[in-house]
Short mmCIF file of C-alpha atoms in Angstrom, two decimals:
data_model
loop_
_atom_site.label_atom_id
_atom_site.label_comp_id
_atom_site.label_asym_id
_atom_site.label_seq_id
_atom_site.Cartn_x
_atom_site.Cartn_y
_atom_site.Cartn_z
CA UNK A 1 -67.66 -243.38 98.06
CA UNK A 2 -71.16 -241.92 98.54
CA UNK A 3 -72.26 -238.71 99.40
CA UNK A 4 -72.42 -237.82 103.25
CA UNK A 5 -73.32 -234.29 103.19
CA UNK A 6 -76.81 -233.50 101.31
CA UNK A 7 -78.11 -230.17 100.17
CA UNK A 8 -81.41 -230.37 102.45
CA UNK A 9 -83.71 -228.34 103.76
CA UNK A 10 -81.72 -226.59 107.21
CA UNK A 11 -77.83 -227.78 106.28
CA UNK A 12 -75.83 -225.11 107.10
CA UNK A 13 -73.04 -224.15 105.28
CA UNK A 14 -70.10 -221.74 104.76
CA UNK A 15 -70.03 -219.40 101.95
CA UNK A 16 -66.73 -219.34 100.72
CA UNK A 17 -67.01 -216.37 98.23
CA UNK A 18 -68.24 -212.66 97.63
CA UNK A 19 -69.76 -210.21 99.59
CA UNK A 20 -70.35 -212.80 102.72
CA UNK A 21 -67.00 -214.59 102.59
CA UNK A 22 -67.18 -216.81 106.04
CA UNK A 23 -70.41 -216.46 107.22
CA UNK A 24 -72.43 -219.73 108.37
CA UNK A 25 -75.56 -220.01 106.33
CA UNK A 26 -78.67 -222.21 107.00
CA UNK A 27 -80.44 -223.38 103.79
CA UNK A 28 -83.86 -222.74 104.05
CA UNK A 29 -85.29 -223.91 100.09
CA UNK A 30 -83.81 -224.73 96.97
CA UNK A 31 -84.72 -222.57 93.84
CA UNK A 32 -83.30 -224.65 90.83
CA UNK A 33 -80.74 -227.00 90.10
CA UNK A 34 -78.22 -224.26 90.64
CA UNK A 35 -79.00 -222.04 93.26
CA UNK A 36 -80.59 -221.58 97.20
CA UNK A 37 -82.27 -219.70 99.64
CA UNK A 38 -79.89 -218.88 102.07
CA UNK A 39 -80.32 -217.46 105.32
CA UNK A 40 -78.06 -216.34 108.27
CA UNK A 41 -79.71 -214.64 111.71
CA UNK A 42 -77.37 -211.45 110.95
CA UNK A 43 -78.45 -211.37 107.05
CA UNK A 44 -81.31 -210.65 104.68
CA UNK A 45 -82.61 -213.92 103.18
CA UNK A 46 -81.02 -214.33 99.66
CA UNK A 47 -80.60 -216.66 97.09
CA UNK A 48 -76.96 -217.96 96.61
CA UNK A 49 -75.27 -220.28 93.61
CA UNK A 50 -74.51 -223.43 95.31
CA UNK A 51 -70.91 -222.93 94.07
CA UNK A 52 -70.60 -220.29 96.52
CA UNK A 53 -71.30 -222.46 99.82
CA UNK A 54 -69.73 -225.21 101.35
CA UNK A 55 -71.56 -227.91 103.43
CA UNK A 56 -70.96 -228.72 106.58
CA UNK A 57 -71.83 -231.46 108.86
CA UNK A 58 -74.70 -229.50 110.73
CA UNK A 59 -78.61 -230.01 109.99
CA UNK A 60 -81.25 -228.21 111.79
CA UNK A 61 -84.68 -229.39 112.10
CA UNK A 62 -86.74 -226.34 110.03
CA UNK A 63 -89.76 -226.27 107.95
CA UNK A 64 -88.73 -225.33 104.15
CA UNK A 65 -88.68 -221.35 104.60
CA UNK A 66 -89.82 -220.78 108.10
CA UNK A 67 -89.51 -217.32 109.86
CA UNK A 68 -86.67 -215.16 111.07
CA UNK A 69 -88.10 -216.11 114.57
CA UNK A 70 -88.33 -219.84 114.11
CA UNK A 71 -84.57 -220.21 112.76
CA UNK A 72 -83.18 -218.23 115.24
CA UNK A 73 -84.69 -220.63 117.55
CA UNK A 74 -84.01 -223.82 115.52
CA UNK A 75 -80.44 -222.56 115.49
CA UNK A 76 -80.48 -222.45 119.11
CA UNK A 77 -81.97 -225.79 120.26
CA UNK A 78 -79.35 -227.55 117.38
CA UNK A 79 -76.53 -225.64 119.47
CA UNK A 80 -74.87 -224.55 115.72
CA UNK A 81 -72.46 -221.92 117.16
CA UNK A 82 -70.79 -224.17 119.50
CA UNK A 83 -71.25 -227.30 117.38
CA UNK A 84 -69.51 -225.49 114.43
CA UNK A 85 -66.58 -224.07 117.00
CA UNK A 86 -65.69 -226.97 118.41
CA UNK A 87 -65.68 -229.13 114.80
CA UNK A 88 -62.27 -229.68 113.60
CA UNK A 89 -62.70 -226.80 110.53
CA UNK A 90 -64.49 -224.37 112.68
CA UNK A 91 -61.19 -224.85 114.90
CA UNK A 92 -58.80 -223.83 112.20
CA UNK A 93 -61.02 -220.75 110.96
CA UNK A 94 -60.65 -219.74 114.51
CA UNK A 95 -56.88 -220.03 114.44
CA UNK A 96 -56.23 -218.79 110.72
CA UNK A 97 -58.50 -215.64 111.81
CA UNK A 98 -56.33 -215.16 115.19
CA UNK A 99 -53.03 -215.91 112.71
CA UNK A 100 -54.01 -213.07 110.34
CA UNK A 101 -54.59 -210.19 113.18
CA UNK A 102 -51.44 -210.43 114.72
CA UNK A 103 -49.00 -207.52 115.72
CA UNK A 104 -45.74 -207.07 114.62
CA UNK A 105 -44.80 -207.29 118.65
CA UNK A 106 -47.15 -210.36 118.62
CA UNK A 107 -45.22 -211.82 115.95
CA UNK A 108 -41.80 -211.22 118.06
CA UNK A 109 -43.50 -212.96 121.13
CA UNK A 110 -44.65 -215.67 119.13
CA UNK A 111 -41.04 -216.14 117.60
CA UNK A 112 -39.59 -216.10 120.74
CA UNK A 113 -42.11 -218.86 122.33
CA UNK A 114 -42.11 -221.18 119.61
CA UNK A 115 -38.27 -220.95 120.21
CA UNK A 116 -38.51 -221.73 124.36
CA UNK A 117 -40.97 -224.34 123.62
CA UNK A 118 -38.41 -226.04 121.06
CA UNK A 119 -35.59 -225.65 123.46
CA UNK A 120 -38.12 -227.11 126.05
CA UNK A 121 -38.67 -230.20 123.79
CA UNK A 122 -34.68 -230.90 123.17
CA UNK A 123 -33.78 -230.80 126.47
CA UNK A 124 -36.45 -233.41 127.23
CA UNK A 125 -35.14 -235.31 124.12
CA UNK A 126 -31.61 -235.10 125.12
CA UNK A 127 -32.19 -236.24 128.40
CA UNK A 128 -34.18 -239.68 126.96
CA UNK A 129 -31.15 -240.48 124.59
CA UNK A 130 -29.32 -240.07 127.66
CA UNK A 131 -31.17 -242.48 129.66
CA UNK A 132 -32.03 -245.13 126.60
CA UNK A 133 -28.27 -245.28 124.52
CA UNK A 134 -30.13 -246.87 121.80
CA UNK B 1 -82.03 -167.51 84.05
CA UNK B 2 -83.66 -164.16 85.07
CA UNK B 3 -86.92 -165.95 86.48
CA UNK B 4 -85.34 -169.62 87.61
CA UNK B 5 -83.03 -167.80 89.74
CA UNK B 6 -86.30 -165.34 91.61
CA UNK B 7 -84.27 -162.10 90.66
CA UNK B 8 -87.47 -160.54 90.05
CA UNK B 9 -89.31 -161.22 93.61
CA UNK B 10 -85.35 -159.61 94.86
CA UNK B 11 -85.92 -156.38 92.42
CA UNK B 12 -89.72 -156.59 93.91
CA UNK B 13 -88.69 -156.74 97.85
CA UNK B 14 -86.12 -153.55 97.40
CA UNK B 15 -88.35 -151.92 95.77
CA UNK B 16 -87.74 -152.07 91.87
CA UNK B 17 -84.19 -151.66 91.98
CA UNK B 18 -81.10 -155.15 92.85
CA UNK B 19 -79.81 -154.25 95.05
CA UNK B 20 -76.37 -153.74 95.24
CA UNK B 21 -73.59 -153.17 97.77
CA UNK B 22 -72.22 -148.86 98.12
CA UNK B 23 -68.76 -149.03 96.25
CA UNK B 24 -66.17 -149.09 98.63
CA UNK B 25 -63.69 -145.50 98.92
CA UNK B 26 -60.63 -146.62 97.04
CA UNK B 27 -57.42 -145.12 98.40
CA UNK B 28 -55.77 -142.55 95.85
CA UNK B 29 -53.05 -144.53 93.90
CA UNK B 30 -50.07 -142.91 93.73
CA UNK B 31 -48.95 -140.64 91.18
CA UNK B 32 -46.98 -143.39 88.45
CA UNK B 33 -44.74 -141.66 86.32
CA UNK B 34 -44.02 -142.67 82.67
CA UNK B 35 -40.36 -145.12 83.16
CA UNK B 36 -37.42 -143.24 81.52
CA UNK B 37 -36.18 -146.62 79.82
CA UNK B 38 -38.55 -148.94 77.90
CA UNK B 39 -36.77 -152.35 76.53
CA UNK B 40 -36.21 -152.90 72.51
CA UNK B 41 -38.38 -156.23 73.06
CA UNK B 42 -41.15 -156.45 75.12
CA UNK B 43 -40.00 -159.04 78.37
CA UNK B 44 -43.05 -161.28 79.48
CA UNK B 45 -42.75 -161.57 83.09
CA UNK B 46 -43.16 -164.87 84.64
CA UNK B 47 -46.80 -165.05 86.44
CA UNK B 48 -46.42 -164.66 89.96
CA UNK B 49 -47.03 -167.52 92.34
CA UNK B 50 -47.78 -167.22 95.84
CA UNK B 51 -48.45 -170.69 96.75
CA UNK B 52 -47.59 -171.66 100.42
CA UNK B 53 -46.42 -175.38 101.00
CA UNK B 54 -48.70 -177.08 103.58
CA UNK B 55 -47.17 -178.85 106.41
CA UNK B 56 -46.81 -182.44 106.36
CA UNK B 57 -49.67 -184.19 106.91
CA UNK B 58 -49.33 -186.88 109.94
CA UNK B 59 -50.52 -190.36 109.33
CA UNK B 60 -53.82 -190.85 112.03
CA UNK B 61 -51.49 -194.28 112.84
CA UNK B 62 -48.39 -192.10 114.09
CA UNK B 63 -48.62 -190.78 117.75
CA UNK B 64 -46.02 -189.91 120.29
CA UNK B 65 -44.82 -193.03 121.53
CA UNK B 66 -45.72 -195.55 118.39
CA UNK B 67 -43.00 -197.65 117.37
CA UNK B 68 -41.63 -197.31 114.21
CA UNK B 69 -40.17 -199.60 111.70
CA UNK B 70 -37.29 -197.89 109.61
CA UNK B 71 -37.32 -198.87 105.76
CA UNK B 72 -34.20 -197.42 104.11
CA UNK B 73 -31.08 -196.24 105.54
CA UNK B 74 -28.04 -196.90 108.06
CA UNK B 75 -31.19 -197.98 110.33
CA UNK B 76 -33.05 -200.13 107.50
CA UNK B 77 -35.08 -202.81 109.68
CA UNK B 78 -34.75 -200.91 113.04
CA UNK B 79 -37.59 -200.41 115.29
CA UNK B 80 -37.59 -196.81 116.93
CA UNK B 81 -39.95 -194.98 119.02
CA UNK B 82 -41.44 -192.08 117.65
CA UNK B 83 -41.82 -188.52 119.74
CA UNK B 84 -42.62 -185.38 117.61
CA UNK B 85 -42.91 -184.12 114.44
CA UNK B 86 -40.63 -181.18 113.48
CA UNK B 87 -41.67 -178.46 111.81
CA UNK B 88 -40.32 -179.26 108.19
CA UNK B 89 -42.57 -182.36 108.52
CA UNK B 90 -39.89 -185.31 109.25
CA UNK B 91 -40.39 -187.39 112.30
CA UNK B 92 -38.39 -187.22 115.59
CA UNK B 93 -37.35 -190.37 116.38
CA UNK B 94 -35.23 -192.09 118.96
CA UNK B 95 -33.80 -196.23 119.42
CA UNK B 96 -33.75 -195.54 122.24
CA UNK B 97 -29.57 -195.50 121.92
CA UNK B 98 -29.14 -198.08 124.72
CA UNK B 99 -31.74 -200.48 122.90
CA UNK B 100 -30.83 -200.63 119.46
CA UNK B 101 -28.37 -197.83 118.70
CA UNK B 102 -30.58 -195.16 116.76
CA UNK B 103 -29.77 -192.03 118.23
CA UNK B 104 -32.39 -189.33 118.59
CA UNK B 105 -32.52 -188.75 114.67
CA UNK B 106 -34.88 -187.45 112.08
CA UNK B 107 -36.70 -189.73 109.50
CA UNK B 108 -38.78 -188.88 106.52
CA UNK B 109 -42.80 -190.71 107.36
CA UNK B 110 -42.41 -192.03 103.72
CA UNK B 111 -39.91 -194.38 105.40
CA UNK B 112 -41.32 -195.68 107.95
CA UNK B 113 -44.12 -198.31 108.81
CA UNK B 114 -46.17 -197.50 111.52
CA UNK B 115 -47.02 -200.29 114.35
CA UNK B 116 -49.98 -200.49 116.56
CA UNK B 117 -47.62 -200.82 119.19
CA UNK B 118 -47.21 -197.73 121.77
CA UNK B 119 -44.81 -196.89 124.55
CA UNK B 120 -45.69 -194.25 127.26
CA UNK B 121 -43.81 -191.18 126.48
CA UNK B 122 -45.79 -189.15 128.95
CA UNK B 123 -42.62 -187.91 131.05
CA UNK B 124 -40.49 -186.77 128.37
CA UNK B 125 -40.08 -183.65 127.34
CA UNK B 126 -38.88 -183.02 123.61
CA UNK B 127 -39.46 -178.81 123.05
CA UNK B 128 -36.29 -178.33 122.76
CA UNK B 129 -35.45 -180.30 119.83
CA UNK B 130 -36.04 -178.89 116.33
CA UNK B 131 -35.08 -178.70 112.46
CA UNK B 132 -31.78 -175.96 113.71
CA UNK B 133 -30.86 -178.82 116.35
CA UNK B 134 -30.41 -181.44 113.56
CA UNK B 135 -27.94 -178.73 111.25
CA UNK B 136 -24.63 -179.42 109.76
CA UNK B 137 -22.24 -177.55 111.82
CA UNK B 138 -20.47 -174.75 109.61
CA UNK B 139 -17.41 -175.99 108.51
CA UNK B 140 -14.50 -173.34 109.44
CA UNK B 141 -12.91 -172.57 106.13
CA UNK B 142 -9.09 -173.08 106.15
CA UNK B 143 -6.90 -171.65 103.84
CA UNK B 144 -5.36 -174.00 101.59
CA UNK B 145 -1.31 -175.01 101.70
CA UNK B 146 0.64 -176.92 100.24
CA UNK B 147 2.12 -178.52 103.63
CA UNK B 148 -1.27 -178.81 104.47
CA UNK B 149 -2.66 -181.56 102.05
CA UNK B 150 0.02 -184.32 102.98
CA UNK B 151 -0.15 -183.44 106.56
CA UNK B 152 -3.49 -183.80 108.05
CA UNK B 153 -6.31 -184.68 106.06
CA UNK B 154 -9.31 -184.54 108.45
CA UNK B 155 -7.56 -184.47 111.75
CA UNK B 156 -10.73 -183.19 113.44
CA UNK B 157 -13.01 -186.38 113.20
CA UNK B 158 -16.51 -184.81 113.70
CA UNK B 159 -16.83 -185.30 117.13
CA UNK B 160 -20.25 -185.53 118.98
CA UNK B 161 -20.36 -182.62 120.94
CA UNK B 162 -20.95 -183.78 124.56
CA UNK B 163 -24.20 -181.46 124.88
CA UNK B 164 -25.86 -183.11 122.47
CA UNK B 165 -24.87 -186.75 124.27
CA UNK B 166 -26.19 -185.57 127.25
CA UNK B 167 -29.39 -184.76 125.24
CA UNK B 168 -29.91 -188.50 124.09
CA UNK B 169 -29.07 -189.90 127.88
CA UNK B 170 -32.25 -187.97 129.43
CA UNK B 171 -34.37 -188.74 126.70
CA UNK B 172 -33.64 -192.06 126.95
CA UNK B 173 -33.81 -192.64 131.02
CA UNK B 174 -37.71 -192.19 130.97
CA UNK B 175 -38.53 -194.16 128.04
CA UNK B 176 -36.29 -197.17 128.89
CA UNK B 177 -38.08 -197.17 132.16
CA UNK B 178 -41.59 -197.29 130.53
CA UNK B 179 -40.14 -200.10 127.84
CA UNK B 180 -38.62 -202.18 130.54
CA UNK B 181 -42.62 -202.02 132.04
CA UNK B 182 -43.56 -204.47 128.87
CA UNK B 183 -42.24 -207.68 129.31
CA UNK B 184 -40.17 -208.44 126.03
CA UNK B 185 -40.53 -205.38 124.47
CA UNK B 186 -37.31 -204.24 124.91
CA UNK B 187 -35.81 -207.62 123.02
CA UNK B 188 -39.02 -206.61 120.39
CA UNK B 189 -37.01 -202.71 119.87
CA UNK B 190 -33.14 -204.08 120.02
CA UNK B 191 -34.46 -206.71 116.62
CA UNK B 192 -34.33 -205.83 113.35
CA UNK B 193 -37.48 -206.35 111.06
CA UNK B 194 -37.21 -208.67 108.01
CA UNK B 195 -39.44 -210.13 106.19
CA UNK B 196 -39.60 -213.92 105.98
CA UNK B 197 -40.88 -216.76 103.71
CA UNK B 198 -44.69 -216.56 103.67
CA UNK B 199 -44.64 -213.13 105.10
CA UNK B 200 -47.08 -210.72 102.61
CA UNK B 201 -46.91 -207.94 103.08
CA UNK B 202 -50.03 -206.28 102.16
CA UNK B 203 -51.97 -209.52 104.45
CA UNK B 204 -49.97 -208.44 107.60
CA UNK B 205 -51.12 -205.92 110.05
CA UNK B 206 -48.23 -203.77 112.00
#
């Protein structure tokens, strides 16, 4: 199975560890074998271990270390925001970040329509056993 | 130290002299007269200590109004609406009785999680509630006979006095007014709290 996502010149990717744990980060060179130049519109440009990020699908078109300016703008005209919040993964960061800041009364509510909805769904069920004896 | 610290250009400005404060008129002391009776062994005595407790510091999270969740006890699990701290430091607390059958009780804040949750206390009024309110009752002391001890054991089961019934039905009538104002909440207070599988503790925000 070959490769599909390439460390490149403007892939963005998601750090998934240390001090900027779930940020989306473009990468803008690549220092050695090992590490990047990383570089987010709400962060000073860094260099990051390649362990630390994950790729996504998203490539920008970006000259290799352009200015603040520029990526902020190639970010815009590629759309990443949106294009990473309405991709399957950015979907479930969404709803594992929603997950973790719930209430204890949100909890309760939750409980109680998770149990409406499954009462919802057996009474439907009920009714089409009724009407197809199998 | 003399010339690191400028006491020189201090001597210099008051004029070649520190200078220092008058000493202050002592009152006479009192004539002491020599004790009459001095011990065989000489008797440390214990230093003194005049420490003062503080009061209880309240958690910021705690307000009048938050709901509570109770974490040892008859009430273990119950969630209870918060509405003063007393002056010994424990918490005022109330079901309310209708809800969830906690009666306007004290409870230590070690034993209690605090929710973000609030309810409007606004129109209650809880002055006259304090530490004396919450007191055993002195217990009449009766003499002890013989008939006595196969007769009636405890014939007098401690019966709520009616006054302090009355107490827990005003309380109540404003806040179950404000609770029936959130939809569910009132199911959310008559529950119990338990933990359940995949539930950490430490992860979860209350």
């Amino acid at each position: 199975m070959p490769f599909k996502r390439y460390v490149e010149i403007g892939r963005v990717a998601l750090v998934n560890y240390g001090k900027d744990y779930g940020k989306l980060v473009v990468i803008v060179d690549v220092i050695d074998q090992n590490r990047a130049l990383v570089d987010a519109p709400d962060m000073v440009r860094s260099q990051m271990n390649f362990k630390r990020l994950s790729l996504t699908d998203i490539k920008i078109e970006i000259n290799r270390v352009p200015k603040k300016k520029n990526l902020i703008e190639a970010m815009e005209k590629a759309d990443v925001k949106n294009k990473w919040e309405n991709s399957s993964w950015g979907r479930k960061l969404i709803v594992q970040k929603r997950r973790a800041a719930l209430n204890d009364f949100d909890r309760f509510k939750l409980m109680l329509a998770k149990i409406k909805r499954g009462g919802l769904i057996r009474q439907e069920l009920a009714k089409l056993k009724k009407e197809n004896p199998a | 130290m003399y010339h690191k610290r400028g006491l020189w250009a201090i001597k210099a400005k008051n004029g070649g002299v520190f200078p220092k404060h008058d000493p202050k008129p002592k009152p006479a002391a009192p004539v002491e007269k020599p004790p009459k009776f001095y011990p065989a062994d000489d008797v440390k005595k214990p230093l003194l200590n005049k420490r003062k407790p503080k009061p209880t510091k309240l958690r910021a999270s705690i307000t009048p109004g938050t709901v509570l969740i109770i974490l040892a006890g008859r009430f273990k699990g119950k969630r209870v609406v918060f509405l003063k701290q007393l002056s010994s430091g424990l918490l005022l607390v109330t079901g309310p009785f209708k809800i969830n059958g906690v009666p306007l009780r004290r409870v230590n804040q070690s034993y209690v999680i605090a929710t973000s949750t609030k309810v409007d206390v606004s129109g209650i009024n809880v002055d006259k509630f304090d530490d004396k309110y919450f007191a055993k009752q002195a217990e009449k002391k009766k003499k002890k006979g013989e008939g006595e001890f196969f007769e009636s054991e405890k014939e007098e089961k401690n019966v709520l006095p009616q006054e302090k019934k009355d107490d827990q039905k005003t309380v109540d009538a404003s806040l179950i007014k404000s609770i029936e104002g959130v939809p569910d909440l009132k199911a959310y207070l008559g529950a119990r709290f338990s933990l359940k599988a995949g539930m950490k503790p430490h992860e979860l925000v209350f």
